Amino acid sequence: MDLTHTFEPGIPHWKGEPDEKVETLYSYDPGDGTLGSGFFMQYYALGGQWGTHVDPPAHFVKGLRTLDQITLKEMILPFVVIDIHQKVANNSDYTVSMDDISSWESRNGLIPEGSFVALRTDWSKRWPDQDAMENVDLNGTAHYPGWSQEVLTYLYKERNITASGHETTDTDPGLVVSRDQYPLETYILSNNKYQVELLSNLDQVPESGALIVVSFPKPRNGSGFPARVFAICPGIS
């Protein structure tokens, strides 16, 4: 199951990031490419945190690991999905709680060490509408769900997970991001872990029993990059 949005200019993104630019360098036909013709080649200019993307520790913390230093063993992991989409439907500011985690573990057992934990909110169904993703009120405050400190501390310290991800543009809920604060993203990355933002199709995968593959290019000293993320789900064709 593909968990990745197709990216292009104009997609939802963090407010401080410029839009993507795409140029055709070479085209099949003469006159359509800026450098020539005979084949198809494009030039892409985009920020590293574009579309479904990976944030390595160095994205927030100087001296910690860059994208090329994330190992292959961290890219294929047991996949855990924490489903809070019904609570989010009733409260767009909802943040995941330990009750949500306890409920998951009562059904499936302890969250496996070394796993990837994704937060299902169904917020990705608002893609690619930037305004719907931001959900800003008349006072300029964004309202979208996010992680909580108590849950992230439990996952990374007690369960020793490898990475986490979510469907929104930020780890932190919109109420916090509206103040230009990012404490939860800082927490994850400062622990030398990575995360994936803007996941999709989490409603199409089981809450346990699948594997996730987080694949991305390997730029030297990379601060982040678009990723191709997918789940391998037994029994789903």
PDB file of C-alpha atoms in Angstrom, residues 100-231:
ATOM      1  CA  ASP A 100      -5.188   5.604  22.831  1.00  0.00           C
ATOM      2  CA  ILE A 101      -1.893   3.747  23.257  1.00  0.00           C
ATOM      3  CA  SER A 102      -3.268   1.528  26.025  1.00  0.00           C
ATOM      4  CA  SER A 103      -6.253   0.665  23.859  1.00  0.00           C
ATOM      5  CA  TRP A 104      -3.960  -0.339  20.978  1.00  0.00           C
ATOM      6  CA  GLU A 105      -1.776  -2.473  23.264  1.00  0.00           C
ATOM      7  CA  SER A 106      -4.797  -4.158  24.845  1.00  0.00           C
ATOM      8  CA  ARG A 107      -5.757  -5.424  21.386  1.00  0.00           C
ATOM      9  CA  ASN A 108      -2.320  -6.152  19.939  1.00  0.00           C
ATOM     10  CA  GLY A 109       0.194  -6.520  22.762  1.00  0.00           C
ATOM     11  CA  LEU A 110       3.074  -4.181  23.504  1.00  0.00           C
ATOM     12  CA  ILE A 111       4.239  -1.941  20.692  1.00  0.00           C
ATOM     13  CA  PRO A 112       7.288  -3.763  19.265  1.00  0.00           C
ATOM     14  CA  GLU A 113      10.747  -2.416  19.975  1.00  0.00           C
ATOM     15  CA  GLY A 114      12.311  -0.938  16.846  1.00  0.00           C
ATOM     16  CA  SER A 115       9.002  -0.322  15.112  1.00  0.00           C
ATOM     17  CA  PHE A 116       7.695   2.623  13.102  1.00  0.00           C
ATOM     18  CA  VAL A 117       4.599   4.175  14.685  1.00  0.00           C
ATOM     19  CA  ALA A 118       2.233   6.215  12.529  1.00  0.00           C
ATOM     20  CA  LEU A 119      -0.575   8.425  13.790  1.00  0.00           C
ATOM     21  CA  ARG A 120      -3.733   7.958  11.749  1.00  0.00           C
ATOM     22  CA  THR A 121      -5.925  11.065  11.787  1.00  0.00           C
ATOM     23  CA  ASP A 122      -7.345  10.887   8.239  1.00  0.00           C
ATOM     24  CA  TRP A 123      -6.089  14.467   7.828  1.00  0.00           C
ATOM     25  CA  SER A 124      -4.505  13.366   4.546  1.00  0.00           C
ATOM     26  CA  LYS A 125      -7.985  13.192   3.017  1.00  0.00           C
ATOM     27  CA  ARG A 126      -7.820  17.016   2.904  1.00  0.00           C
ATOM     28  CA  TRP A 127      -4.875  16.828   0.480  1.00  0.00           C
ATOM     29  CA  PRO A 128      -4.043  18.727  -1.705  1.00  0.00           C
ATOM     30  CA  ASP A 129      -6.035  21.663  -0.288  1.00  0.00           C
ATOM     31  CA  GLN A 130      -3.575  23.875   1.616  1.00  0.00           C
ATOM     32  CA  ASP A 131      -6.348  25.805   3.372  1.00  0.00           C
ATOM     33  CA  ALA A 132      -8.087  22.626   4.483  1.00  0.00           C
ATOM     34  CA  MET A 133      -4.817  21.179   5.762  1.00  0.00           C
ATOM     35  CA  GLU A 134      -3.999  24.320   7.767  1.00  0.00           C
ATOM     36  CA  ASN A 135      -7.600  24.815   8.963  1.00  0.00           C
ATOM     37  CA  VAL A 136      -6.961  28.381  10.140  1.00  0.00           C
ATOM     38  CA  ASP A 137      -9.671  30.282  12.022  1.00  0.00           C
ATOM     39  CA  LEU A 138     -10.530  33.980  11.712  1.00  0.00           C
ATOM     40  CA  ASN A 139      -7.873  34.835  14.305  1.00  0.00           C
ATOM     41  CA  GLY A 140      -5.139  33.168  12.265  1.00  0.00           C
ATOM     42  CA  THR A 141      -4.801  30.104  14.515  1.00  0.00           C
ATOM     43  CA  ALA A 142      -4.416  26.704  12.856  1.00  0.00           C
ATOM     44  CA  HIS A 143      -6.472  23.767  14.068  1.00  0.00           C
ATOM     45  CA  TYR A 144      -5.136  20.331  13.250  1.00  0.00           C
ATOM     46  CA  PRO A 145      -4.263  17.275  15.358  1.00  0.00           C
ATOM     47  CA  GLY A 146      -0.876  16.114  16.522  1.00  0.00           C
ATOM     48  CA  TRP A 147       1.243  14.074  18.850  1.00  0.00           C
ATOM     49  CA  SER A 148       1.559  14.605  22.606  1.00  0.00           C
ATOM     50  CA  GLN A 149       4.669  14.683  24.755  1.00  0.00           C
ATOM     51  CA  GLU A 150       3.539  11.854  27.041  1.00  0.00           C
ATOM     52  CA  VAL A 151       2.928   9.514  24.118  1.00  0.00           C
ATOM     53  CA  LEU A 152       6.183  10.322  22.345  1.00  0.00           C
ATOM     54  CA  THR A 153       8.136   9.854  25.575  1.00  0.00           C
ATOM     55  CA  TYR A 154       6.499   6.472  26.084  1.00  0.00           C
ATOM     56  CA  LEU A 155       7.111   5.352  22.512  1.00  0.00           C
ATOM     57  CA  TYR A 156      10.732   6.446  22.274  1.00  0.00           C
ATOM     58  CA  LYS A 157      11.857   5.770  25.850  1.00  0.00           C
ATOM     59  CA  GLU A 158       9.704   2.855  27.031  1.00  0.00           C
ATOM     60  CA  ARG A 159       9.047   1.033  23.769  1.00  0.00           C
ATOM     61  CA  ASN A 160      12.294   2.123  22.044  1.00  0.00           C
ATOM     62  CA  ILE A 161      10.705   2.651  18.642  1.00  0.00           C
ATOM     63  CA  THR A 162      12.903   3.568  15.672  1.00  0.00           C
ATOM     64  CA  ALA A 163      10.813   6.271  14.003  1.00  0.00           C
ATOM     65  CA  SER A 164       7.353   7.807  13.770  1.00  0.00           C
ATOM     66  CA  GLY A 165       5.174   9.597  11.255  1.00  0.00           C
ATOM     67  CA  HIS A 166       1.908  11.423  10.697  1.00  0.00           C
ATOM     68  CA  GLU A 167      -0.448  12.808   8.049  1.00  0.00           C
ATOM     69  CA  THR A 168      -0.246  16.505   8.944  1.00  0.00           C
ATOM     70  CA  THR A 169       2.456  19.006   7.966  1.00  0.00           C
ATOM     71  CA  ASP A 170       3.783  19.081  11.546  1.00  0.00           C
ATOM     72  CA  THR A 171       4.493  16.835  14.498  1.00  0.00           C
ATOM     73  CA  ASP A 172       2.989  19.372  16.866  1.00  0.00           C
ATOM     74  CA  PRO A 173      -0.712  20.274  16.785  1.00  0.00           C
ATOM     75  CA  GLY A 174      -1.800  23.396  14.918  1.00  0.00           C
ATOM     76  CA  LEU A 175      -2.429  25.352  18.116  1.00  0.00           C
ATOM     77  CA  VAL A 176       1.271  25.060  19.000  1.00  0.00           C
ATOM     78  CA  VAL A 177       2.650  25.558  15.492  1.00  0.00           C
ATOM     79  CA  SER A 178       0.593  28.757  15.213  1.00  0.00           C
ATOM     80  CA  ARG A 179       2.894  30.164  17.908  1.00  0.00           C
ATOM     81  CA  ASP A 180       5.927  29.175  15.773  1.00  0.00           C
ATOM     82  CA  GLN A 181       6.861  26.538  18.324  1.00  0.00           C
ATOM     83  CA  TYR A 182       7.873  22.951  17.498  1.00  0.00           C
ATOM     84  CA  PRO A 183       8.701  21.229  20.806  1.00  0.00           C
ATOM     85  CA  LEU A 184       7.559  17.733  19.844  1.00  0.00           C
ATOM     86  CA  GLU A 185       9.444  17.650  16.564  1.00  0.00           C
ATOM     87  CA  THR A 186      12.460  18.929  18.459  1.00  0.00           C
ATOM     88  CA  TYR A 187      12.027  16.114  20.983  1.00  0.00           C
ATOM     89  CA  ILE A 188      12.024  13.372  18.356  1.00  0.00           C
ATOM     90  CA  LEU A 189      14.958  14.693  16.365  1.00  0.00           C
ATOM     91  CA  SER A 190      17.029  15.562  19.448  1.00  0.00           C
ATOM     92  CA  ASN A 191      16.835  11.878  20.390  1.00  0.00           C
ATOM     93  CA  ASN A 192      18.703  11.135  17.132  1.00  0.00           C
ATOM     94  CA  LYS A 193      15.582   9.577  15.591  1.00  0.00           C
ATOM     95  CA  TYR A 194      13.905  10.392  12.305  1.00  0.00           C
ATOM     96  CA  GLN A 195      10.293  11.036  11.336  1.00  0.00           C
ATOM     97  CA  VAL A 196       8.119  11.086   8.206  1.00  0.00           C
ATOM     98  CA  GLU A 197       5.572  13.823   7.586  1.00  0.00           C
ATOM     99  CA  LEU A 198       2.543  13.962   5.260  1.00  0.00           C
ATOM    100  CA  LEU A 199       1.825  10.249   5.101  1.00  0.00           C
ATOM    101  CA  SER A 200      -1.295   9.075   3.267  1.00  0.00           C
ATOM    102  CA  ASN A 201      -3.565   6.016   3.051  1.00  0.00           C
ATOM    103  CA  LEU A 202      -3.174   5.049   6.697  1.00  0.00           C
ATOM    104  CA  ASP A 203      -6.849   4.072   6.590  1.00  0.00           C
ATOM    105  CA  GLN A 204      -5.927   1.320   4.107  1.00  0.00           C
ATOM    106  CA  VAL A 205      -3.482  -0.586   6.317  1.00  0.00           C
ATOM    107  CA  PRO A 206      -3.967  -2.722   9.453  1.00  0.00           C
ATOM    108  CA  GLU A 207      -3.097  -1.294  12.856  1.00  0.00           C
ATOM    109  CA  SER A 208      -0.572  -4.102  13.372  1.00  0.00           C
ATOM    110  CA  GLY A 209       1.073  -6.907  11.450  1.00  0.00           C
ATOM    111  CA  ALA A 210       2.423  -4.945   8.467  1.00  0.00           C
ATOM    112  CA  LEU A 211       5.909  -3.781   7.545  1.00  0.00           C
ATOM    113  CA  ILE A 212       6.781  -0.255   6.453  1.00  0.00           C
ATOM    114  CA  VAL A 213       9.464   0.628   3.921  1.00  0.00           C
ATOM    115  CA  VAL A 214      10.756   4.201   4.113  1.00  0.00           C
ATOM    116  CA  SER A 215      12.809   4.825   0.977  1.00  0.00           C
ATOM    117  CA  PHE A 216      14.539   8.072   0.015  1.00  0.00           C
ATOM    118  CA  PRO A 217      17.603   9.407  -1.849  1.00  0.00           C
ATOM    119  CA  LYS A 218      20.985   9.683  -0.155  1.00  0.00           C
ATOM    120  CA  PRO A 219      22.216  13.296  -0.403  1.00  0.00           C
ATOM    121  CA  ARG A 220      25.459  13.887   1.503  1.00  0.00           C
ATOM    122  CA  ASN A 221      24.750  15.864   4.679  1.00  0.00           C
ATOM    123  CA  GLY A 222      21.096  15.999   3.655  1.00  0.00           C
ATOM    124  CA  SER A 223      18.675  17.975   5.830  1.00  0.00           C
ATOM    125  CA  GLY A 224      15.618  16.124   4.496  1.00  0.00           C
ATOM    126  CA  PHE A 225      14.130  14.879   1.247  1.00  0.00           C
ATOM    127  CA  PRO A 226      10.901  13.646  -0.341  1.00  0.00           C
ATOM    128  CA  ALA A 227      10.396   9.947   0.386  1.00  0.00           C
ATOM    129  CA  ARG A 228       8.594   7.004  -1.183  1.00  0.00           C
ATOM    130  CA  VAL A 229       6.931   5.206   1.701  1.00  0.00           C
ATOM    131  CA  PHE A 230       4.870   2.029   1.444  1.00  0.00           C
ATOM    132  CA  ALA A 231       3.507  -0.753   3.624  1.00  0.00           C
TER     133      ALA A 231
END
